[in-house]
Coordinates of C-alpha atoms and ligand atoms in Angstrom, one line a residue:
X1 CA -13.5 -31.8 -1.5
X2 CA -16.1 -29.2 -0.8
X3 CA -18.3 -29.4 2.0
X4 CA -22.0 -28.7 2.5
X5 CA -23.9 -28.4 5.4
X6 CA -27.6 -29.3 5.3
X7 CA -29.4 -28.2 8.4
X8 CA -32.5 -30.7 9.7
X9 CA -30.9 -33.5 7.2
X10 CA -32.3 -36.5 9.6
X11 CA -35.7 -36.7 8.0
X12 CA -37.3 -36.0 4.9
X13 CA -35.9 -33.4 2.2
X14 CA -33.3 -32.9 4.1
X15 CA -32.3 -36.0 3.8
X16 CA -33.0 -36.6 0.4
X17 CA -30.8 -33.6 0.2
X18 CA -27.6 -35.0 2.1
X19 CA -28.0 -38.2 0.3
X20 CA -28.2 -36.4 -3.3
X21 CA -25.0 -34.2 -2.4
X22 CA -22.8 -37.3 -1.3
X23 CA -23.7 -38.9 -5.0
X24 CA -22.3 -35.5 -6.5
X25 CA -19.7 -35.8 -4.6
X26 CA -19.7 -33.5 -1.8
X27 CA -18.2 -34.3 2.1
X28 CA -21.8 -33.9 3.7
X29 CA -22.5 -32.6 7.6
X30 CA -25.6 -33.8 8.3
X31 CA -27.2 -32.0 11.3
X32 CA -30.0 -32.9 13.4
X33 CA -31.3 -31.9 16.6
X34 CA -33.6 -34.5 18.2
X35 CA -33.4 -37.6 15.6
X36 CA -30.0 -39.0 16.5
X37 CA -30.7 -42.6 14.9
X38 CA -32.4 -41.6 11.7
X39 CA -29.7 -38.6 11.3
X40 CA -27.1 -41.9 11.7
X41 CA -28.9 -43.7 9.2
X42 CA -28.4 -41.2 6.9
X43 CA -24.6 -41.2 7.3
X44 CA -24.6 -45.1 7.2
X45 CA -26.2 -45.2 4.0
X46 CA -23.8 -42.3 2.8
X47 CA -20.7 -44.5 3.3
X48 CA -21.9 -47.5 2.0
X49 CA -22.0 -45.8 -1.1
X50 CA -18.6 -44.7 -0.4
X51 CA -19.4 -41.1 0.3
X52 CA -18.0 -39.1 3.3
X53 CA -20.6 -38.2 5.5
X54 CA -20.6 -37.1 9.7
X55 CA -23.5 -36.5 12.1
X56 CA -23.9 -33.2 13.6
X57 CA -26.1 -32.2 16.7
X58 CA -27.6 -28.9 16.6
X59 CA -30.6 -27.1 17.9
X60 CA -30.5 -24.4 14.7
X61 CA -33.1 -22.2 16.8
X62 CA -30.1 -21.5 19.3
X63 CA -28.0 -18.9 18.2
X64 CA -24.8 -20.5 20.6
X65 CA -25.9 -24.0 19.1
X66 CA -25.0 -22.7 15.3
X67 CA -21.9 -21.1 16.3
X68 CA -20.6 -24.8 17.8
X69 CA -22.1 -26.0 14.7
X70 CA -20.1 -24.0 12.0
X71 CA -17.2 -24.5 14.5
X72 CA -17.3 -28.9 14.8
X73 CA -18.0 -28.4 10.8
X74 CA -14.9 -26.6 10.6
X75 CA -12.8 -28.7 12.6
X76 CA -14.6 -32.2 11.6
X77 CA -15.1 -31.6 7.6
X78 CA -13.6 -28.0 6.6
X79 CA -13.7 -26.3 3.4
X80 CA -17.8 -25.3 3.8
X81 CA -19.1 -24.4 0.3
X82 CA -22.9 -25.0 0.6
X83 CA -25.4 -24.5 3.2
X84 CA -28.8 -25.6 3.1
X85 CA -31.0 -24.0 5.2
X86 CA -33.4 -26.7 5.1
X87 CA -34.8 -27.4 9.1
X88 CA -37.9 -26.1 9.6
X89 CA -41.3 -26.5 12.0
X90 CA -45.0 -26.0 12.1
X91 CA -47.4 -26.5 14.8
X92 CA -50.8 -27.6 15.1
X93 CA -53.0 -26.4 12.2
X94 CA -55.0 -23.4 13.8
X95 CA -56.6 -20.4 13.2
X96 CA -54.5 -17.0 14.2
X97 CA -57.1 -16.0 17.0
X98 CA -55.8 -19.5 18.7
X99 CA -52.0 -18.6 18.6
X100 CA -49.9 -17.5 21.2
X101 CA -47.1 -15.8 21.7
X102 CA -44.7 -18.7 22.7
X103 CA -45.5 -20.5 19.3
X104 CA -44.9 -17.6 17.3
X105 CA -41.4 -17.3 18.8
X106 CA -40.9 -21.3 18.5
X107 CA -42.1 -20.8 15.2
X108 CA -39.8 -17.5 13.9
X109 CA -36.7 -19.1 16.2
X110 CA -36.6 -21.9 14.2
X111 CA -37.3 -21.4 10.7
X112 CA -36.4 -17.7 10.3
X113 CA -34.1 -17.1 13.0
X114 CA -32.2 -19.9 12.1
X115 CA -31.7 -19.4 8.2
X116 CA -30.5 -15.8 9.4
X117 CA -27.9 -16.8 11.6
X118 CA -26.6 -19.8 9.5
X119 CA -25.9 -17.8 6.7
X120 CA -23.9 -15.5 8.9
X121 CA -21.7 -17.9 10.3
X122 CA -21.7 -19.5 6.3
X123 CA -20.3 -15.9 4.8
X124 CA -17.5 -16.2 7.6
X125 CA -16.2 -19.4 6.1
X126 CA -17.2 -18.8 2.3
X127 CA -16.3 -14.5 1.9
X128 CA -12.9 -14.1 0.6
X129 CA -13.0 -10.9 3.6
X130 CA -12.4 -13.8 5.8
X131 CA -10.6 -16.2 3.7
X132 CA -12.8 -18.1 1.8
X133 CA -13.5 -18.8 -2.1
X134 CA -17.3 -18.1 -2.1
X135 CA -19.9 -20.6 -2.3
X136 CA -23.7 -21.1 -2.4
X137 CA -26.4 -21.0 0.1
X138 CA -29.9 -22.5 -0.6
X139 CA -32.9 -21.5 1.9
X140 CA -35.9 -23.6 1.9
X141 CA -38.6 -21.6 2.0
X142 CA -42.4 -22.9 1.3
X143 CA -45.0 -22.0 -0.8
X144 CA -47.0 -21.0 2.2
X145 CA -44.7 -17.5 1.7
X146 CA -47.3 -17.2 -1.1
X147 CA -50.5 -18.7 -0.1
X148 CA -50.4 -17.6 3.2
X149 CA -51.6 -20.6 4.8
X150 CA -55.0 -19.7 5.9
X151 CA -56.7 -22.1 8.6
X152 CA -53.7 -24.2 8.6
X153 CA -50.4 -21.3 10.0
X154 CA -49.8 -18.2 9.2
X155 CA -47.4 -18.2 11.3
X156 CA -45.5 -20.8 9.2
X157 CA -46.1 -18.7 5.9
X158 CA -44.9 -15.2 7.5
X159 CA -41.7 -17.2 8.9
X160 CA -41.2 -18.4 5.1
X161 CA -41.8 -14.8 4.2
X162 CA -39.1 -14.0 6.0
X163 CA -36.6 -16.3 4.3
X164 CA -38.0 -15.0 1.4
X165 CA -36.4 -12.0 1.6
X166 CA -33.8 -13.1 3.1
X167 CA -32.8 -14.6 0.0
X168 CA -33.6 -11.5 -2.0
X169 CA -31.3 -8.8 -0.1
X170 CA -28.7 -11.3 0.9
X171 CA -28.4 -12.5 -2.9
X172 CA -27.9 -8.7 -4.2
X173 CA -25.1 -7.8 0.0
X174 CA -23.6 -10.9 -1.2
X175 CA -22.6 -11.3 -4.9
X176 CA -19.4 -9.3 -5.1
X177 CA -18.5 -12.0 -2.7
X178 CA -18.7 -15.0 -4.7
X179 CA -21.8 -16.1 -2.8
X180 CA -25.1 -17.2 -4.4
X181 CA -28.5 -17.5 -2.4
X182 CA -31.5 -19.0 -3.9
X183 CA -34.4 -20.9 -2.6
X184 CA -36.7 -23.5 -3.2
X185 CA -40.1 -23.8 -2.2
X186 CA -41.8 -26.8 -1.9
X187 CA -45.5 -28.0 -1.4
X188 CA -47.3 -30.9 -0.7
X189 CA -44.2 -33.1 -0.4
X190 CA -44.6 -36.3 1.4
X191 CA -42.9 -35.9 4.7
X192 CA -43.7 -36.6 8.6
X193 CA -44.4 -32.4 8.7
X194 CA -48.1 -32.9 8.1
X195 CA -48.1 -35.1 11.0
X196 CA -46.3 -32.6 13.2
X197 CA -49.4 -30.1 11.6
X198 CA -52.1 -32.8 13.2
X199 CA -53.2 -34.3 9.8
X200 CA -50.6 -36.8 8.5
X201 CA -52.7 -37.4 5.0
X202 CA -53.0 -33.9 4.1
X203 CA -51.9 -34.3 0.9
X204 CA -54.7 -37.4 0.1
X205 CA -57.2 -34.1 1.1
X206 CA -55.7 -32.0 -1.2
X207 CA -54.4 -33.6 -4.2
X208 CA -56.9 -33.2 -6.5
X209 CA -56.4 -29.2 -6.5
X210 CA -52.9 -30.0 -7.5
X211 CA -52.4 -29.7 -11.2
X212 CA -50.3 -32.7 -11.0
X213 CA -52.5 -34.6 -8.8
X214 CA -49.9 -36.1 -6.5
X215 CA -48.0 -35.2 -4.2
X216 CA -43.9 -34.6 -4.1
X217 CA -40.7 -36.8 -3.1
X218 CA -38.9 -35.0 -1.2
X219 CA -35.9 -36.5 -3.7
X220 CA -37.9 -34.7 -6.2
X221 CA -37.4 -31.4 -3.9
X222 CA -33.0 -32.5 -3.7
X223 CA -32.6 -32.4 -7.3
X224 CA -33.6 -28.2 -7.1
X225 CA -31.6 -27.5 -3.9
X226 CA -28.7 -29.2 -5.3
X227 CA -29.0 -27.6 -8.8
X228 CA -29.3 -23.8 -6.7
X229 CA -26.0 -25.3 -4.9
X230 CA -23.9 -26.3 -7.6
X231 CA -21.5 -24.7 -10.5
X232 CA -24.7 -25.5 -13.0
X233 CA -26.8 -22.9 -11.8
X234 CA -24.0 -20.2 -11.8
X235 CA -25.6 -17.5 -13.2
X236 CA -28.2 -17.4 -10.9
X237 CA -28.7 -15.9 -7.8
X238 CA -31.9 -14.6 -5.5
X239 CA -34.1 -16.5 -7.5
X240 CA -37.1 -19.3 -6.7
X241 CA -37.6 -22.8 -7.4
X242 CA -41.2 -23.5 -6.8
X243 CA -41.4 -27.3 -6.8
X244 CA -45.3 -27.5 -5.8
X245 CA -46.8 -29.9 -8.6
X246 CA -47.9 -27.0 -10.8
X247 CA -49.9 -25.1 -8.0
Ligands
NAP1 P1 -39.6 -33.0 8.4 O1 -39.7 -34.3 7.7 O2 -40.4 -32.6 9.6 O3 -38.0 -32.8 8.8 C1 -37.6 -31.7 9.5 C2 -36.1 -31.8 9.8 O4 -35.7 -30.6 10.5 C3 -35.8 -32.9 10.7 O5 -34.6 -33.5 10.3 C4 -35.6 -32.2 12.1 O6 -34.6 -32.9 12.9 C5 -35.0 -30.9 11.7 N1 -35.2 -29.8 12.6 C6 -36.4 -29.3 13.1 N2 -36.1 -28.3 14.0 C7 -34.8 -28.3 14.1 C8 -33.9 -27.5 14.9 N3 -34.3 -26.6 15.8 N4 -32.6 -27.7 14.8 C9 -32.1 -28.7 13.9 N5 -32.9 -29.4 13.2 C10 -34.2 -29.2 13.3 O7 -39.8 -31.7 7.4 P2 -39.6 -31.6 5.8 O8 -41.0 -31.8 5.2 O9 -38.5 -32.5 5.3 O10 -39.3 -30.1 5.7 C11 -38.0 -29.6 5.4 C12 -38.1 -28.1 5.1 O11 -39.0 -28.0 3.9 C13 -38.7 -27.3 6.2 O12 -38.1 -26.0 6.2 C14 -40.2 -27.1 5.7 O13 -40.7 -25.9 6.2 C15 -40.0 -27.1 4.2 N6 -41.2 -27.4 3.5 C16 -41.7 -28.7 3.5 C17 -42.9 -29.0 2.8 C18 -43.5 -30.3 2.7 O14 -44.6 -30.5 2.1 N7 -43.0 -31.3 3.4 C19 -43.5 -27.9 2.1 C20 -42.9 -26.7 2.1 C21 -41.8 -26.4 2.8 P3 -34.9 -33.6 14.3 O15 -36.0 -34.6 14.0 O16 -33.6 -34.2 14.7 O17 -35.3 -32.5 15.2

């Protein structure tokens, strides 16, 4: 059974994520870091629709927290073939003279940071130089990588940047290696992020200027990530989903 790992899969796509995977069959670590119940919940639901599903706790913006992680995945589920690097944070919306130091550091530790680190310890399990069969990595980025996020965090938007190009080298250092890395970026996608962002109806502002006039499921969001982690999208790799409503 092959095995993904879907970091910040308590809660919104991540979730969605972790429950799509179990219906195609995957054995599914779900991490969290704070959200113990809902990340439980997840599982629960997992099982009763007879998938195989465990809870992992993880603070992804601590580099010795995601080399217990990979380690419990390995002993608990085995045989890692997908990660997700889907846990991610923003801050109060703000304008850069307002930001400090310590929030860009929260900021870069846990959605940049992270997605580097995880997909280190993934090419450890998945690189046939250390034994494995290959595999696929997805990062979710956002479309703030390409709007920049004015009055709202550029700090957010450069950390996407970053996993941008993450995806772009570590697609080209990793295909002799049987490894794909793609991303998706989303917008708009309802979620409890805008909340964390100090305006939970964002989207009800802005949903007019979306093509589609609505906003995303964050199941609508699952169906890309695991198309980018499955045998269907085999010949691609470093490539983007934009899943934004047309904008
Ligand atoms: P969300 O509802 O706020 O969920 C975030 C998840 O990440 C939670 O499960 C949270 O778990 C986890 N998490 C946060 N920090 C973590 C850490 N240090 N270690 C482990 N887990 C951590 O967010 P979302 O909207 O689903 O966003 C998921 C991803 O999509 C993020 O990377 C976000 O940037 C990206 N995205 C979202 C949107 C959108 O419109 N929603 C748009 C573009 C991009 P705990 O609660 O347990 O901490």
């Amino acid at each position: 059974m092959k095995t993904i790992l879907i970091t910040g899969a308590s809660r919104g796509i991540g979730a969605a994520t972790a429950l799509l995977a179990a219906e195609r069959g995957f054995a599914v670590a779900v991490n969290y870091n704070k959200s113990r119940e809902d990340a439980e919940k997840v599982v629960e639901i997992i099982k009763q629709k007879g998938g195989l599903a465990k809870t992992f706790q993880a603070d992804v913006s601590k580099e010795e927290e995601i080399v217990r992680l990979f380690g419990e995945v390995d002993a608990k589920l085995g045989n890692l073939t997908s990660l997700i690097n889907n846990a991610g944070i923003l801050e109060q919306q703000s304008r850069l003279e307002n930001l400090t130091l310590q929030r860009l550091q929260r900021i870069f530790e846990a959605n940049t940071f992270s997605a580097f680190l995880c997909c280190r310890e993934a090419i450890k399990r998945m690189s046939p130089k250390y034994g494995g069969n290959g595999g696929t990595i997805v990062n979710v980025s956002s479309i703030a990588s390409r709007t920049g996020a004015p009055f709202e965090y550029i700090d957010y938007a450069a950390s996407k940047v970053a996993v941008d190009t993450l995806t772009i080298g570590l697609a080209k250092e990793l295909a002799d290696d049987g490894i794909r890395v793609n991303a998706v970026r989303p917008a708009f996608i309802h979620t409890d992020i805008h909340a964390d962002g100090g305006e939970p109806n964002r989207i009800e502002r802005i949903k007019e200027t979306i093509p589609l006039k609505r906003g995303g499921l964050a199941s609508e969001v699952a169906e890309a990530v695991l198309w980018l982690a499955s045998e269907q999208s085999s010949y691609s790799t470093g490539i983007f989903i934009d899943v934004t409503g047309g904008r």
